[in-house]
Structures are given as C-alpha cells and as structure tokens.
Coordinates of N, CA and C in Angstrom, one line a residue:
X1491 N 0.8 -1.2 0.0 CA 0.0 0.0 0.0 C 0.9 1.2 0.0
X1492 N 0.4 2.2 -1.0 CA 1.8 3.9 -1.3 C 0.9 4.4 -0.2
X1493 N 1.9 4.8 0.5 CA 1.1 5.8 1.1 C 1.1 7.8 0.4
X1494 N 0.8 8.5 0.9 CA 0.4 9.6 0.0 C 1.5 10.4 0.6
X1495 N 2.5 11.5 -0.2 CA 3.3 12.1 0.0 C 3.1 13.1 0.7
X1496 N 3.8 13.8 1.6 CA 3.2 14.7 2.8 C 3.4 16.0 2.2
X1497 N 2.9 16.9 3.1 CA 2.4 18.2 2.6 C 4.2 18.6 2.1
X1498 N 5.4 18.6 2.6 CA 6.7 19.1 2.5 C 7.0 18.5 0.9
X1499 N 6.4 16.9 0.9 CA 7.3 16.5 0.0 C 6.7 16.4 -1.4
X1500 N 5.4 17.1 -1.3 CA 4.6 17.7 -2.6 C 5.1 19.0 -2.9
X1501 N 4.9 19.6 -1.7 CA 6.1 21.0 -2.4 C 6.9 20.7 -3.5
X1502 N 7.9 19.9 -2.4 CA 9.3 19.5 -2.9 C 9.7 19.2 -4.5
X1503 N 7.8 18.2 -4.7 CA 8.1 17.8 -5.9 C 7.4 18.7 -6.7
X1504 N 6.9 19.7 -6.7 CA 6.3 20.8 -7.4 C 7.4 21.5 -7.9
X1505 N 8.3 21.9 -7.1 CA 9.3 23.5 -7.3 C 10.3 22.1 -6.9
X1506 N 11.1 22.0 -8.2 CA 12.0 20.7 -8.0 C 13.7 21.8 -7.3
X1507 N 13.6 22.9 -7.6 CA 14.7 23.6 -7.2 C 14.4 24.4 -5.7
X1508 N 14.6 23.9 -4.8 CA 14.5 25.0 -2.9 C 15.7 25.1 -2.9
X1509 N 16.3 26.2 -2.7 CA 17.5 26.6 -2.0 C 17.5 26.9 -0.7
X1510 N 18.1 26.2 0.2 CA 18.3 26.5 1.5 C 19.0 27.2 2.4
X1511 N 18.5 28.0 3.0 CA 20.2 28.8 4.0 C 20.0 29.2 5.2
X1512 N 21.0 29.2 6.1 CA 20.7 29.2 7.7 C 21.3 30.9 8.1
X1513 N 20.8 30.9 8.8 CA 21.5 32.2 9.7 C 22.6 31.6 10.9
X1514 N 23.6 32.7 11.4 CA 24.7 32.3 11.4 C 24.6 31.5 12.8
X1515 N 24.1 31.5 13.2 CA 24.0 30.7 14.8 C 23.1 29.8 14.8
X1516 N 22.5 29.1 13.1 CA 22.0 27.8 13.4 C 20.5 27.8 13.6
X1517 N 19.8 28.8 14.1 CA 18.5 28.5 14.6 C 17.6 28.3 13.8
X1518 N 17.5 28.8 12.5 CA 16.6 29.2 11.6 C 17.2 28.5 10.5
X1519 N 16.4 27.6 9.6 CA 16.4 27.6 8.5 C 15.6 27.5 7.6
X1520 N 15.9 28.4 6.2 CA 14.7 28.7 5.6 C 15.3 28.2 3.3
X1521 N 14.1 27.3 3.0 CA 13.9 27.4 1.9 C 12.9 27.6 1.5
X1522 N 13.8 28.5 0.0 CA 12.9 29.4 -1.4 C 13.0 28.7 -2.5
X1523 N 12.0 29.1 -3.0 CA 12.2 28.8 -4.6 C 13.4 29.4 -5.1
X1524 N 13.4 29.0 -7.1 CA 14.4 30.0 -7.6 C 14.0 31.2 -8.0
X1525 N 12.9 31.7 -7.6 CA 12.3 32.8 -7.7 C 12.6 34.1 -6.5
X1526 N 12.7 33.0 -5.4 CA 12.9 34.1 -4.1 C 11.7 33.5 -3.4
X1527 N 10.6 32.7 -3.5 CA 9.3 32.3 -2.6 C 9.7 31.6 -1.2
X1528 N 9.6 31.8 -0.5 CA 9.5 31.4 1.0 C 8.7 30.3 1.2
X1529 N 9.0 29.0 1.0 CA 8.7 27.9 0.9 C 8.5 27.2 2.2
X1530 N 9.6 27.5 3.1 CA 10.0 26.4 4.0 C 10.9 27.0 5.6
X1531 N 10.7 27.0 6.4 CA 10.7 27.7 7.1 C 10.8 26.8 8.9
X1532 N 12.5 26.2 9.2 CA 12.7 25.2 10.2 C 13.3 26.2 11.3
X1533 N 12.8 26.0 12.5 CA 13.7 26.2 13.8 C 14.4 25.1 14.2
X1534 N 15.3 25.3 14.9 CA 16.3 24.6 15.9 C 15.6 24.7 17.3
X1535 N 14.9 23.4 17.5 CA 14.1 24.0 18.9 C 15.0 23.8 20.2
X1536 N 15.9 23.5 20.0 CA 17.1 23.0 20.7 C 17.9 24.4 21.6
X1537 N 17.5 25.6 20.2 CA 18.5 26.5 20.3 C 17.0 27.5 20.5
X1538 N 15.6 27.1 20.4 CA 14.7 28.2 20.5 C 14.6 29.0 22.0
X1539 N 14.9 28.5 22.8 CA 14.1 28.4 24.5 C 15.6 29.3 24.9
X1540 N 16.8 29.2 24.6 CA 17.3 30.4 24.8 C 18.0 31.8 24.2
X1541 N 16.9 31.7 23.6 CA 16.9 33.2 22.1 C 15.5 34.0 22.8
X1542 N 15.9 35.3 22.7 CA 14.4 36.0 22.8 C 13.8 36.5 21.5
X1543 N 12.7 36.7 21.3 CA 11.8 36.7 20.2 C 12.6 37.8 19.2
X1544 N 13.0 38.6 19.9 CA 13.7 39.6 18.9 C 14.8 39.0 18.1
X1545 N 15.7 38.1 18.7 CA 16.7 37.5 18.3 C 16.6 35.8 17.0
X1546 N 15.3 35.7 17.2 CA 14.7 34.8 16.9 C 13.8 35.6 15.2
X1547 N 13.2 36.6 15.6 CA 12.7 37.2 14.6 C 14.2 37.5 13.3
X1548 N 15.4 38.6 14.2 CA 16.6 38.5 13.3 C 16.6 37.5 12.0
X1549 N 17.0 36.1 12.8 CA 17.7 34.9 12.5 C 16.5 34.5 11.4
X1550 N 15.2 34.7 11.4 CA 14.4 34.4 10.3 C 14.5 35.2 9.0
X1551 N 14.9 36.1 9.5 CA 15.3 37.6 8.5 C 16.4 36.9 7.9
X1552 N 17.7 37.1 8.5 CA 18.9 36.7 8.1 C 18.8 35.4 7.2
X1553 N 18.0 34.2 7.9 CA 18.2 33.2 7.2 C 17.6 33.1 5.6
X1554 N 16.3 34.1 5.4 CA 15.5 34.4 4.4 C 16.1 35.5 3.6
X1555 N 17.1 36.3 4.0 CA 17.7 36.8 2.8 C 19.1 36.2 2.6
X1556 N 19.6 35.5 3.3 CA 20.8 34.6 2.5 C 19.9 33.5 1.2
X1557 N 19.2 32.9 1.7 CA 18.3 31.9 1.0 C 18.0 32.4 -0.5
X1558 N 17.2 33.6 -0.7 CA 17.0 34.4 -1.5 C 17.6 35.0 -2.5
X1559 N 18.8 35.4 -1.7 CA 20.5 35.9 -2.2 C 21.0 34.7 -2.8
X1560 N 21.1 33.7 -1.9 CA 21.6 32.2 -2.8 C 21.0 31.8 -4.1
X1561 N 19.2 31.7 -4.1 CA 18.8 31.4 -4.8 C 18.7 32.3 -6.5
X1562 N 18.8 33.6 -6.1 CA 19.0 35.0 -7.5 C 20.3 34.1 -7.7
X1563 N 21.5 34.4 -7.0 CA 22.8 33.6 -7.7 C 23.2 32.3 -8.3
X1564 N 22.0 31.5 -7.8 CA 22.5 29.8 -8.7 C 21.3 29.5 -9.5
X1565 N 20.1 30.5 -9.8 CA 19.3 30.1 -10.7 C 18.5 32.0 -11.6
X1566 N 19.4 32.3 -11.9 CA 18.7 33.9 -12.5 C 17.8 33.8 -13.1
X1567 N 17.2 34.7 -12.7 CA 15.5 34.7 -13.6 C 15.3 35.6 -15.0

C-alpha cells in the first residue's frame, strides 16, 4: 500500500529547485524557490528556548535573505 506524499514533499516535488540557507548561529532555517518564494521555514528547537523573540525574529530575517541571495545567484530569472 503507497502511502500519499506529505504536505513538504509535494512542495518539494512541485518546485524541483529549494535553496536553502541558515543564519549564522543555526536556529533558523529557511527554503525558497528559484524565484525568491519562502517555501520552508525550520527552527532549531534546541537553540529556541534560549533566544528572545527579537533575536529569533533576526535569525528568520537573516536566514531568508541569504536563502533568497543564494537562490538570484544559482538560478537567474
């Protein structure tokens, strides 16, 4: 019996290109399309409980414009 592909790995197979990229201390990680779309979007819950929200908001920032930045560079539109 197949079972049915989960909501991540229909993305996945939709937009065959995510580029991924973390901010520098690990907590966040975030993939886009090769467009720049904000696809995907992981914490480190490891590292969440001692970050304050401000520091946590950063690290989503950061990790979403490296991802972005990566993605203009290895696929131009």
């Amino acid at each position: 019996m197949e079972r049915e592909p989960k909501p991540l790995a229909r993305r996945r197979q939709r937009e065959q290109r995510i580029t991924v990229a973390q901010d520098d201390w690990g907590l966040v990680e975030v993939g886009v399309t090769r467009t720049g779309e904000i696809v995907e979007v992981a914490i480190n819950t490891a590292l969440l409980g001692k970050v304050d929200p401000a520091d946590l908001a950063e690290a989503v920032l950061q990790a979403a414009r490296a991802a972005q930045h990566r993605a203009t560079y290895l696929h131009p539109v």
